[in-house]
Coordinates of C-alpha atoms in Angstrom, one line a residue:
Chain A
M1 CA 182.4 -75.5 -5.2
T2 CA 179.9 -73.2 -3.8
V3 CA 180.3 -69.8 -3.2
S4 CA 178.8 -68.2 -0.7
P5 CA 176.7 -65.2 -1.2
M6 CA 178.1 -61.6 -0.4
L7 CA 175.4 -60.8 1.8
Q8 CA 172.9 -63.2 3.6
L9 CA 170.4 -62.0 6.4
D10 CA 168.7 -65.2 8.5
Q11 CA 165.3 -64.6 10.3
I12 CA 166.8 -61.0 10.9
I13 CA 164.3 -59.4 14.1
V14 CA 164.6 -55.8 14.6
R15 CA 162.3 -54.2 17.4
Y16 CA 161.7 -50.9 19.0
G17 CA 160.4 -51.1 22.3
A18 CA 157.3 -52.9 21.9
I19 CA 156.9 -52.8 18.1
M20 CA 158.8 -55.1 15.9
A21 CA 159.7 -53.6 12.7
V22 CA 161.4 -56.3 10.8
Q23 CA 159.7 -59.8 11.6
G24 CA 162.2 -62.4 10.5
V25 CA 163.5 -61.2 7.4
S26 CA 165.8 -63.5 5.4
C27 CA 167.4 -62.5 1.9
E28 CA 170.7 -62.6 0.2
V29 CA 173.1 -60.6 -2.4
R30 CA 174.9 -62.4 -4.7
E31 CA 178.2 -61.3 -5.7
G32 CA 178.0 -59.3 -8.9
E33 CA 173.9 -58.5 -8.9
I34 CA 171.9 -55.9 -8.2
I35 CA 169.0 -56.8 -5.9
V36 CA 166.0 -54.3 -5.0
L37 CA 164.0 -54.7 -2.0
L38 CA 160.7 -52.8 -2.5
G39 CA 158.5 -51.6 -0.1
A40 CA 156.0 -48.8 1.2
N41 CA 156.8 -46.2 3.9
G42 CA 156.5 -47.9 7.1
A43 CA 157.7 -51.5 5.7
G44 CA 160.6 -51.6 7.8
K45 CA 163.2 -51.1 4.8
S46 CA 165.1 -48.6 6.8
S47 CA 165.2 -50.0 9.9
L48 CA 166.6 -53.7 8.5
L49 CA 169.4 -51.6 6.9
R50 CA 170.3 -49.9 9.8
A51 CA 170.3 -53.1 11.6
I52 CA 172.5 -54.9 8.9
L53 CA 175.1 -52.2 9.2
G54 CA 175.1 -52.3 13.4
L55 CA 173.4 -48.9 13.6
T56 CA 169.9 -50.3 15.2
P57 CA 170.9 -53.8 17.3
V58 CA 169.3 -56.9 15.8
D59 CA 167.3 -58.5 17.9
S60 CA 167.6 -61.9 16.5
G61 CA 168.7 -63.7 13.8
R62 CA 172.3 -63.7 11.9
V63 CA 173.7 -61.6 9.2
W64 CA 176.5 -63.3 7.2
F65 CA 179.0 -61.1 4.9
Q66 CA 181.1 -62.9 2.5
G67 CA 181.0 -66.0 4.6
Q68 CA 181.4 -64.5 8.0
D69 CA 179.1 -63.8 10.8
V70 CA 179.1 -60.6 11.0
T71 CA 175.9 -60.0 13.4
G72 CA 176.5 -57.1 16.0
W73 CA 179.6 -56.0 14.5
R74 CA 180.2 -52.5 15.2
T75 CA 179.3 -50.1 11.7
E76 CA 183.2 -48.9 11.5
A77 CA 184.3 -52.3 11.5
L78 CA 181.6 -53.5 8.4
V79 CA 182.7 -50.4 6.3
R80 CA 186.3 -51.6 7.1
E81 CA 185.5 -55.1 5.8
G82 CA 183.9 -53.5 2.6
L83 CA 180.2 -53.2 3.7
T84 CA 178.7 -49.5 3.2
L85 CA 175.5 -47.8 3.7
T86 CA 174.2 -44.5 1.3
P87 CA 171.9 -43.0 4.2
E88 CA 168.6 -42.1 2.8
G89 CA 168.1 -38.4 2.1
R90 CA 170.5 -35.8 1.8
N91 CA 172.9 -37.1 3.9
V92 CA 176.2 -35.2 3.0
F93 CA 177.9 -33.6 5.5
Q94 CA 176.4 -29.9 4.5
S95 CA 178.7 -27.5 6.3
L96 CA 181.9 -29.2 4.8
T97 CA 182.9 -28.7 1.5
V98 CA 182.7 -31.2 -1.3
K99 CA 186.4 -32.3 -1.1
E100 CA 186.0 -32.9 2.8
N101 CA 183.0 -34.8 2.3
L102 CA 184.3 -37.4 -0.1
R103 CA 188.0 -37.2 2.0
L104 CA 185.8 -38.4 5.1
G105 CA 184.6 -41.2 2.7
G106 CA 188.2 -42.5 2.2
A107 CA 188.9 -42.0 5.7
T108 CA 189.6 -45.9 6.3
M109 CA 191.9 -46.1 3.1
A110 CA 195.7 -45.7 2.4
R111 CA 196.1 -42.6 1.4
E112 CA 197.9 -43.3 -2.1
Q113 CA 194.2 -45.3 -2.4
A114 CA 192.4 -42.6 -1.4
V115 CA 193.9 -40.4 -3.6
E116 CA 193.7 -42.5 -6.7
T117 CA 190.3 -43.6 -5.7
L118 CA 189.3 -40.1 -5.7
E119 CA 190.5 -39.3 -8.9
R120 CA 188.7 -42.0 -10.2
M121 CA 185.3 -40.4 -8.4
L122 CA 186.1 -37.2 -9.9
E123 CA 186.5 -38.5 -13.7
Q124 CA 183.1 -40.6 -13.0
F125 CA 181.2 -37.5 -11.5
P126 CA 182.5 -34.2 -13.4
I127 CA 180.1 -32.4 -11.7
L128 CA 181.9 -32.9 -8.4
R129 CA 185.1 -31.7 -9.8
E130 CA 183.2 -28.4 -10.8
R131 CA 181.8 -28.1 -7.3
Y132 CA 184.9 -29.4 -5.2
D133 CA 185.5 -26.5 -2.8
Q134 CA 181.9 -25.4 -2.6
L135 CA 179.9 -26.4 0.7
A136 CA 178.0 -29.5 0.4
G137 CA 175.1 -27.8 1.7
T138 CA 174.9 -25.3 -1.4
L139 CA 174.5 -28.3 -4.3
S140 CA 171.2 -29.4 -5.8
G141 CA 169.3 -32.3 -4.5
G142 CA 170.8 -34.4 -7.5
E143 CA 174.2 -33.4 -6.8
Q144 CA 174.0 -34.2 -3.2
Q145 CA 172.9 -38.1 -4.0
M146 CA 175.9 -38.1 -6.4
L147 CA 178.2 -37.2 -4.0
A148 CA 176.9 -39.3 -1.3
I149 CA 177.4 -42.4 -3.2
A150 CA 180.7 -40.9 -4.7
R151 CA 181.5 -40.9 -0.8
S152 CA 180.4 -44.6 -0.1
L153 CA 182.3 -45.5 -3.1
M154 CA 185.6 -43.6 -1.5
S155 CA 185.9 -46.6 0.5
S156 CA 186.3 -48.7 -2.6
P157 CA 183.3 -51.0 -1.3
K158 CA 182.4 -54.9 -1.8
L159 CA 178.8 -54.3 -1.5
L160 CA 177.0 -51.0 -1.9
I161 CA 173.8 -50.8 -0.1
L162 CA 171.7 -47.3 -1.0
D163 CA 168.6 -46.4 0.7
E164 CA 166.4 -44.7 -1.5
P165 CA 168.6 -43.1 -4.0
S166 CA 165.8 -41.5 -6.0
L167 CA 163.8 -40.2 -2.9
G168 CA 163.2 -36.0 -3.8
L169 CA 164.8 -36.1 -7.0
A170 CA 163.6 -35.1 -10.3
P171 CA 162.8 -37.8 -12.9
V172 CA 165.5 -37.0 -15.2
I173 CA 167.9 -36.6 -12.1
I174 CA 166.4 -40.2 -11.1
E175 CA 166.9 -41.7 -14.4
E176 CA 170.8 -40.5 -14.0
V177 CA 171.1 -42.2 -10.8
F178 CA 169.5 -45.3 -11.9
S179 CA 172.2 -45.8 -15.0
L180 CA 175.1 -44.9 -12.9
L181 CA 174.0 -47.6 -10.2
S182 CA 173.7 -50.1 -13.4
D183 CA 177.5 -49.0 -14.7
L184 CA 179.0 -49.3 -11.0
R185 CA 177.2 -53.3 -11.1
D186 CA 178.8 -53.5 -14.5
Q187 CA 182.1 -52.5 -13.1
G188 CA 182.1 -55.0 -10.4
T189 CA 180.2 -53.4 -7.3
T190 CA 177.4 -55.3 -6.0
I191 CA 174.6 -53.6 -4.9
M192 CA 171.6 -53.9 -2.7
L193 CA 169.1 -51.0 -3.3
V194 CA 166.1 -50.2 -1.4
E195 CA 163.4 -48.4 -3.0
Q196 CA 159.8 -47.2 -3.7
N197 CA 160.4 -46.3 -7.4
V198 CA 159.0 -50.0 -8.4
A199 CA 159.3 -49.7 -12.2
Q200 CA 162.9 -48.0 -12.6
S201 CA 164.5 -50.0 -9.8
L202 CA 163.1 -53.4 -11.3
A203 CA 164.3 -52.2 -14.9
I204 CA 168.0 -52.1 -13.5
A205 CA 167.6 -55.0 -10.6
D206 CA 168.5 -58.8 -11.2
R207 CA 166.4 -59.8 -8.4
A208 CA 163.8 -58.5 -5.8
Y209 CA 162.6 -58.7 -2.7
L210 CA 159.1 -57.4 -1.5
L211 CA 159.2 -56.5 2.1
E212 CA 155.6 -55.5 3.6
L213 CA 154.8 -54.9 7.4
G214 CA 158.4 -56.1 8.2
R215 CA 158.4 -59.3 6.1
I216 CA 159.3 -60.5 2.8
Q217 CA 156.2 -61.2 0.9
R218 CA 157.8 -62.0 -2.2
E219 CA 161.0 -62.7 -3.9
G220 CA 162.1 -63.4 -7.8
P221 CA 164.0 -62.4 -10.9
A222 CA 163.5 -58.5 -11.3
A223 CA 161.8 -59.7 -14.9
S224 CA 159.0 -61.6 -13.4
F225 CA 158.4 -59.1 -10.7
L226 CA 157.7 -56.8 -13.5
E227 CA 155.1 -58.4 -15.4
D228 CA 153.4 -59.2 -12.3
L229 CA 150.5 -56.7 -12.3
N230 CA 148.9 -57.9 -9.1
L231 CA 152.3 -57.3 -7.3
H232 CA 151.6 -53.5 -8.4
E233 CA 148.5 -53.3 -7.2
I234 CA 149.5 -54.6 -4.0
Y235 CA 152.4 -52.5 -3.5
L236 CA 150.6 -49.4 -4.6
G237 CA 147.5 -50.0 -2.3
G238 CA 150.6 -50.2 0.4
E239 CA 152.0 -46.9 -0.4
G240 CA 148.7 -45.1 -0.4
Chain B
M1 CA 193.9 6.6 24.1
E2 CA 196.0 5.1 26.7
N3 CA 192.8 4.0 28.4
I4 CA 191.3 2.3 25.0
L5 CA 194.3 0.3 24.8
Q6 CA 194.2 -0.8 28.3
F7 CA 190.6 -1.3 28.1
A8 CA 191.2 -3.8 25.4
V9 CA 194.0 -5.6 26.4
N10 CA 191.7 -6.0 29.3
A11 CA 188.6 -7.2 28.0
L12 CA 190.5 -9.3 25.5
S13 CA 192.2 -11.4 27.7
L14 CA 189.1 -11.7 30.1
G15 CA 187.6 -12.8 26.7
G16 CA 190.0 -15.0 25.4
V17 CA 189.6 -17.3 28.6
Y18 CA 185.9 -17.1 28.9
A19 CA 186.3 -18.2 24.8
M20 CA 188.4 -21.2 25.6
L21 CA 185.9 -22.4 27.9
A22 CA 182.9 -21.7 25.9
I23 CA 184.7 -23.7 23.1
G24 CA 185.0 -26.9 24.7
I25 CA 181.6 -26.4 26.1
A26 CA 180.5 -26.1 22.5
L27 CA 182.4 -28.9 21.3
I28 CA 181.3 -31.2 23.5
Y29 CA 177.6 -30.1 23.1
S30 CA 177.5 -30.5 19.1
V31 CA 179.1 -33.8 19.2
M32 CA 177.5 -35.3 21.9
G33 CA 174.4 -33.1 22.5
F34 CA 174.4 -32.2 26.0
L35 CA 175.9 -29.3 28.0
N36 CA 178.9 -30.5 30.7
I37 CA 178.5 -29.1 33.9
A38 CA 181.5 -30.8 35.1
H39 CA 183.7 -28.9 32.5
G40 CA 184.3 -26.4 34.8
D41 CA 186.1 -28.8 37.3
L42 CA 188.4 -29.4 34.4
L43 CA 190.1 -26.1 35.6
T44 CA 189.9 -27.2 39.1
L45 CA 191.7 -30.7 38.4
C46 CA 194.5 -28.7 36.2
G47 CA 194.9 -26.3 39.3
Y48 CA 195.6 -29.6 41.7
A49 CA 197.9 -31.0 39.3
M50 CA 199.7 -27.8 39.3
F51 CA 199.8 -27.7 42.9
F52 CA 201.3 -31.2 43.7
C53 CA 203.7 -30.8 40.8
I54 CA 205.2 -27.6 42.7
G55 CA 205.3 -29.6 45.7
F56 CA 207.3 -32.4 44.0
G57 CA 209.5 -29.6 43.3
L58 CA 209.1 -29.8 39.1
P59 CA 210.3 -26.5 37.1
W60 CA 207.4 -24.3 36.3
P61 CA 207.4 -25.5 32.5
L62 CA 206.8 -28.9 33.2
V63 CA 204.3 -27.9 36.1
I64 CA 202.1 -25.9 33.6
I65 CA 202.1 -28.7 30.6
V66 CA 201.4 -31.4 33.5
G67 CA 198.6 -29.2 34.5
V68 CA 197.5 -29.0 30.9
L69 CA 197.6 -32.3 30.2
A70 CA 195.7 -33.4 33.3
A71 CA 193.0 -31.3 32.4
G72 CA 192.9 -32.9 28.9
A73 CA 193.2 -36.4 30.5
A74 CA 190.7 -35.9 33.5
S75 CA 188.2 -34.6 30.5
V76 CA 188.7 -38.0 28.5
A77 CA 188.3 -39.9 31.8
M78 CA 185.1 -38.3 32.8
E79 CA 183.7 -39.5 29.4
Q80 CA 184.6 -43.1 29.9
V81 CA 183.5 -43.6 33.4
A82 CA 180.3 -41.2 33.5
F83 CA 179.3 -40.5 30.2
K84 CA 180.2 -43.4 27.9
P85 CA 177.7 -46.0 29.6
L86 CA 175.1 -43.6 28.7
R87 CA 176.0 -43.1 25.1
S88 CA 172.1 -43.5 23.8
A89 CA 170.6 -41.8 27.2
S90 CA 168.4 -38.2 26.4
F91 CA 170.0 -34.8 26.8
D92 CA 168.1 -34.5 30.3
T93 CA 169.9 -37.8 31.6
L94 CA 173.5 -36.4 30.8
L95 CA 172.8 -32.9 31.9
L96 CA 171.9 -34.4 35.2
T97 CA 174.8 -36.7 35.4
S98 CA 177.2 -33.9 34.5
F99 CA 175.6 -32.1 37.6
A100 CA 176.2 -35.4 39.6
L101 CA 179.7 -35.7 38.6
S102 CA 180.7 -32.2 39.1
A103 CA 179.1 -32.5 43.0
A104 CA 181.4 -35.8 43.2
I105 CA 184.4 -34.2 42.1
H106 CA 183.8 -31.1 44.8
V107 CA 183.4 -33.5 47.6
V108 CA 186.4 -35.9 46.9
L109 CA 188.7 -32.9 46.1
Q110 CA 187.1 -31.5 49.8
I111 CA 187.5 -34.6 51.9
S112 CA 190.7 -35.8 50.3
I113 CA 192.6 -32.6 50.1
S114 CA 191.0 -29.7 51.7
A115 CA 188.1 -27.4 51.5
R116 CA 190.5 -24.7 51.9
P117 CA 192.5 -22.9 49.2
K118 CA 195.8 -24.4 48.7
P119 CA 198.5 -21.7 47.3
V120 CA 199.8 -22.3 43.5
P121 CA 202.5 -20.0 42.9
L122 CA 203.1 -19.6 39.5
P123 CA 206.1 -17.8 38.2
S124 CA 206.2 -13.9 38.4
F125 CA 206.0 -13.4 35.1
L126 CA 202.8 -14.6 34.4
T127 CA 201.4 -11.8 37.0
G128 CA 203.6 -8.9 36.6
S129 CA 203.1 -6.1 34.2
Y130 CA 205.4 -3.9 31.9
K131 CA 205.2 -0.5 30.4
L132 CA 204.5 0.3 26.7
G133 CA 205.2 4.2 26.9
D134 CA 203.2 5.5 29.8
I135 CA 200.6 2.7 30.0
V136 CA 201.1 -0.4 32.3
I137 CA 199.9 -3.6 31.0
G138 CA 199.6 -6.8 33.0
T139 CA 202.3 -9.4 31.3
G140 CA 199.3 -12.3 32.5
Q141 CA 196.8 -10.2 30.2
T142 CA 199.2 -10.2 27.3
L143 CA 199.7 -13.6 27.6
S144 CA 196.0 -14.4 27.8
I145 CA 195.5 -13.1 24.6
A146 CA 198.4 -14.4 22.8
V147 CA 197.6 -18.3 24.0
A148 CA 193.8 -17.9 23.4
L149 CA 195.1 -16.6 19.7
T150 CA 197.4 -19.4 19.3
S151 CA 194.8 -22.2 20.6
M152 CA 192.0 -20.8 18.4
V153 CA 194.4 -20.9 15.7
G154 CA 195.8 -24.4 16.3
L155 CA 192.1 -25.5 16.9
T156 CA 191.2 -24.1 13.6
Y157 CA 193.7 -26.1 11.6
F158 CA 193.1 -29.2 13.5
L159 CA 189.5 -28.6 12.3
R160 CA 190.1 -27.8 9.1
R161 CA 192.8 -29.7 8.0
T162 CA 193.1 -32.7 10.1
T163 CA 190.7 -36.1 9.0
M164 CA 189.8 -36.5 12.8
G165 CA 189.0 -32.8 12.6
L166 CA 186.8 -33.1 9.9
A167 CA 185.1 -36.3 11.3
M168 CA 184.8 -34.2 14.7
Q169 CA 182.8 -31.5 12.5
A170 CA 181.1 -34.4 10.7
A171 CA 179.7 -36.0 13.6
A172 CA 178.4 -33.0 15.2
Q173 CA 175.8 -33.0 12.1
D174 CA 175.3 -36.8 11.6
F175 CA 177.1 -39.1 13.7
D176 CA 175.6 -42.1 12.1
T177 CA 176.3 -41.1 8.5
T178 CA 180.1 -40.1 10.2
R179 CA 180.4 -43.8 11.5
L180 CA 179.2 -45.1 8.1
M181 CA 182.7 -43.3 6.7
G182 CA 184.3 -46.3 8.6
I183 CA 185.3 -43.5 11.4
Q184 CA 185.0 -44.9 14.7
A185 CA 182.6 -43.1 16.8
N186 CA 184.7 -43.6 20.2
R187 CA 187.9 -41.7 18.9
V188 CA 186.0 -39.2 17.6
I189 CA 184.3 -38.5 21.2
S190 CA 187.7 -39.4 23.0
S191 CA 189.6 -36.8 20.7
A192 CA 186.7 -34.0 21.3
F193 CA 186.7 -34.5 25.0
F194 CA 190.6 -34.3 25.0
I195 CA 190.5 -31.2 23.0
A196 CA 187.9 -29.8 25.2
G197 CA 189.9 -30.5 28.3
I198 CA 193.0 -29.5 26.8
L199 CA 191.5 -25.9 26.2
A200 CA 189.7 -25.9 29.8
G201 CA 193.4 -26.4 31.1
I202 CA 195.0 -23.5 29.3
A203 CA 192.1 -21.6 30.8
G204 CA 192.9 -22.9 34.0
V205 CA 196.6 -22.0 34.0
L206 CA 195.8 -18.6 33.0
I207 CA 193.2 -17.9 35.5
I208 CA 194.9 -19.9 38.6
A209 CA 198.4 -17.6 37.7
Q210 CA 195.9 -14.7 38.7
R211 CA 194.2 -16.1 41.6
G212 CA 197.4 -17.7 42.9
S213 CA 195.7 -20.4 44.7
V214 CA 193.0 -23.7 43.6
D215 CA 189.8 -24.6 45.7
P216 CA 187.3 -27.3 45.1
L217 CA 184.7 -25.0 44.2
M218 CA 186.5 -22.4 42.5
A219 CA 185.3 -23.2 38.8
M220 CA 181.6 -22.3 39.3
N221 CA 182.4 -18.5 38.5
P222 CA 184.3 -19.7 35.1
L223 CA 181.7 -22.6 34.4
I224 CA 179.4 -20.2 34.3
K225 CA 180.6 -17.5 32.3
G226 CA 182.2 -20.2 29.9
L227 CA 178.6 -21.6 29.2
I228 CA 177.0 -18.2 28.9
A229 CA 179.7 -17.3 26.0
A230 CA 178.7 -20.7 24.5
I231 CA 174.9 -19.7 24.8
I232 CA 175.2 -15.9 23.4
G233 CA 177.8 -17.2 20.8
G234 CA 175.6 -20.1 19.7
T235 CA 177.0 -23.5 19.0
G236 CA 176.8 -23.9 15.2
S237 CA 180.5 -22.7 14.6
L238 CA 183.7 -22.3 16.0
Y239 CA 183.1 -18.5 15.7
G240 CA 180.1 -18.3 17.9
P241 CA 182.0 -19.3 21.5
V242 CA 184.7 -17.1 20.6
I243 CA 182.7 -14.2 19.8
G244 CA 180.3 -14.8 22.9
G245 CA 183.5 -14.9 25.2
I246 CA 184.7 -11.7 23.8
I247 CA 181.5 -10.1 24.2
L248 CA 181.2 -11.2 27.9
G249 CA 184.8 -10.0 28.6
V250 CA 184.1 -6.3 27.0
L251 CA 180.8 -6.1 28.9
E252 CA 182.6 -7.3 32.0
T253 CA 185.4 -4.6 31.8
I254 CA 183.2 -1.8 30.8
F255 CA 181.2 -2.4 34.1
Q256 CA 184.4 -2.6 36.2
T257 CA 185.4 0.4 34.8
V258 CA 182.2 2.7 34.9
L259 CA 180.7 1.5 37.7
P260 CA 181.4 3.5 41.1
G261 CA 183.5 1.0 44.0
E262 CA 180.3 0.7 45.8
A263 CA 178.6 -0.9 42.9
L264 CA 181.1 -3.1 41.6
L265 CA 178.9 -5.8 43.6
F266 CA 176.6 -5.6 41.0
R267 CA 179.0 -6.0 38.0
D268 CA 178.0 -9.8 37.2
P269 CA 174.1 -9.4 37.7
L270 CA 174.4 -6.1 35.4
V271 CA 176.1 -8.4 32.8
L272 CA 173.5 -11.2 33.2
S273 CA 170.8 -9.3 32.8
L274 CA 172.1 -7.9 29.6
L275 CA 172.5 -11.4 28.5
V276 CA 169.1 -12.5 29.5
A277 CA 167.7 -9.4 27.6
F278 CA 169.9 -10.8 24.7
L279 CA 168.5 -14.2 24.8
L280 CA 164.9 -12.9 24.9
V281 CA 166.0 -11.4 21.3
A282 CA 168.3 -14.1 19.8
P283 CA 167.0 -17.3 21.6
N284 CA 169.6 -19.0 19.4
G285 CA 172.4 -17.4 20.1
L286 CA 174.3 -14.9 17.9
T287 CA 175.9 -17.9 15.1
G288 CA 172.4 -20.0 15.7
T289 CA 172.4 -23.5 17.4
R290 CA 172.0 -26.7 15.4
V291 CA 168.3 -28.2 16.4
E292 CA 168.2 -30.8 13.8
R293 CA 170.3 -33.6 15.3
S294 CA 170.5 -37.1 14.5
R295 CA 172.2 -39.5 16.9

C-alpha cells in the first residue's frame, strides 16, 4: 500500500504581475517528518507558503493535502482541514491578550476540545500561563514567537508550516524554538519549516529542499545537506 | 447649575448620536481600510423604512425595530453589492465607489419616492420634555444618551467577549493572520457592516425623531459629523470615535449657547475651523490611527 504524502506540491507557479516569484516548485512533506525549505531573502519562500495556504492565488500547478486536491481552496477551509501556517515575524494580535490570541487560534474547534487543547498549550508553554492576561504586544520577541506557535497549535493541525520562526530572536531563544519543534514532531505533528538559519534547522529536519530564485535547486536528506560544504557557500553567497 | 445640567444633556445627546455614527465609520475603516461615504445614507434608508412601516399602520415599537434592522441589512447589502467585488482594490477605489454608491442611493430615492421630505411622525414621548425640579429636559435627548450608552456597553461586550468580536479586532490588525485562525473573512466583514449599520440605524431613529421627516439628502450633515468625530477621535480604538463624538457635541452646544442669534449661522463653520486647527496639531487624532496595515 502506498501512503500519499501529507502535502504534495506539483509544479507550483506564483506570479505577482510580471514577476514570477515561484517558478514551478514541486516538493512533498510526508507524515511525521520535519522538512525544511532553505532559501535566501527573495527566493520565493513566503510567496510559496502564501500560495499553499490560499492567501495568494496559485497561477498554475496543484496543491495536494492528504491525497485531496486543495488548489484554490480558501484559507479558512484549509485550516479547518488541518493545515496551518505560523506567519513570519511577530504576527500575534498585539492589542489582544495572550488568552484572546489563543482563543482565536482555537476558533474552529468545538468548545470542549478547545478548552482541553488550551490546557495542554499552557502546560507546554508555561510562560504563556504567566502572561495569560497581558496584551500580546507587551511580550518579548521570543514569547511572541511561542505565542504564535501555540496559537497555531490550538487548531490541532496535522501539518504545521512555519515561516522563519527564528527571525529576529536571540540565539538561546532560537535553540528553544527549534527544540520545541523537534518535540512537536515527536508528539506527532508534521512540520514544514522555512528558514534562513541553515545549520540549526538542518539539525532537527529529516529532509531539506533548497529554493533559489523561485526554483528547487537541490533536495535530499537533511544529513547530506549538512555535509555539503558547497551548498553552504552557494547559500551564503545568495544571502549576501 | 440648571444651565450646566441642561447644557450637559444637550451636549451628550448630540455627542452620543455622532459617536454612534463615528463608531460605525471607524469599524469599517479599521476592518476594511476605507471610509464608507455611503454610511450616512443608512440613516436615510432607516427613515424611509420607518415611513413605509407607518404607512402600513404598524405599531411604533415595530416601526423602530424595522427601521434599525433595515439600516443593518442595507449596510450588509452595500458590502455584498458594491464593495465585495473590489475586496483587493486600493483605498482610493473603495472611497470613490462609496461616493458613487451614495450618489446612486440619492438618485434612486429621489426618482422612486420623492425629492421632497416625507413625514415620519414618531410617538410624542420621543420629542417631548420633562421637568427635573425647575429644569426642562428633552425626553429625546435623555433617551439619546441612554440609548448611546447602552449601545456602547453592548458593543464593548461584543468586541471583548465574543469570538466574532475578537476576530473583528484581530482582522483590523492583520486580516491574513485572522484567516489563518480558520475564521471566515466574509463573515467577519459582513458582521462589521451589520453592526455599523445597526448603530447608524439607532442614530437614524434618534435624528429622525427630532426632525419628524425624511428626505433623500438628509444624511449629509450627520455623515460629515460622524466622519469628523471618527477622525478627531482616531480609529485606533473604540473610545476614539466616542470621545470625538462627545467633543463635537460639546463644541456645537457651546456655540449654540454663546453665539448671538444672527451669528448662529456660523456655528458649524466655527466648529469645523477648530477641528481643522486640532488636526494640524494632531493629524492622527486623539487615540491614533493605525497606519501599519496588512491585508
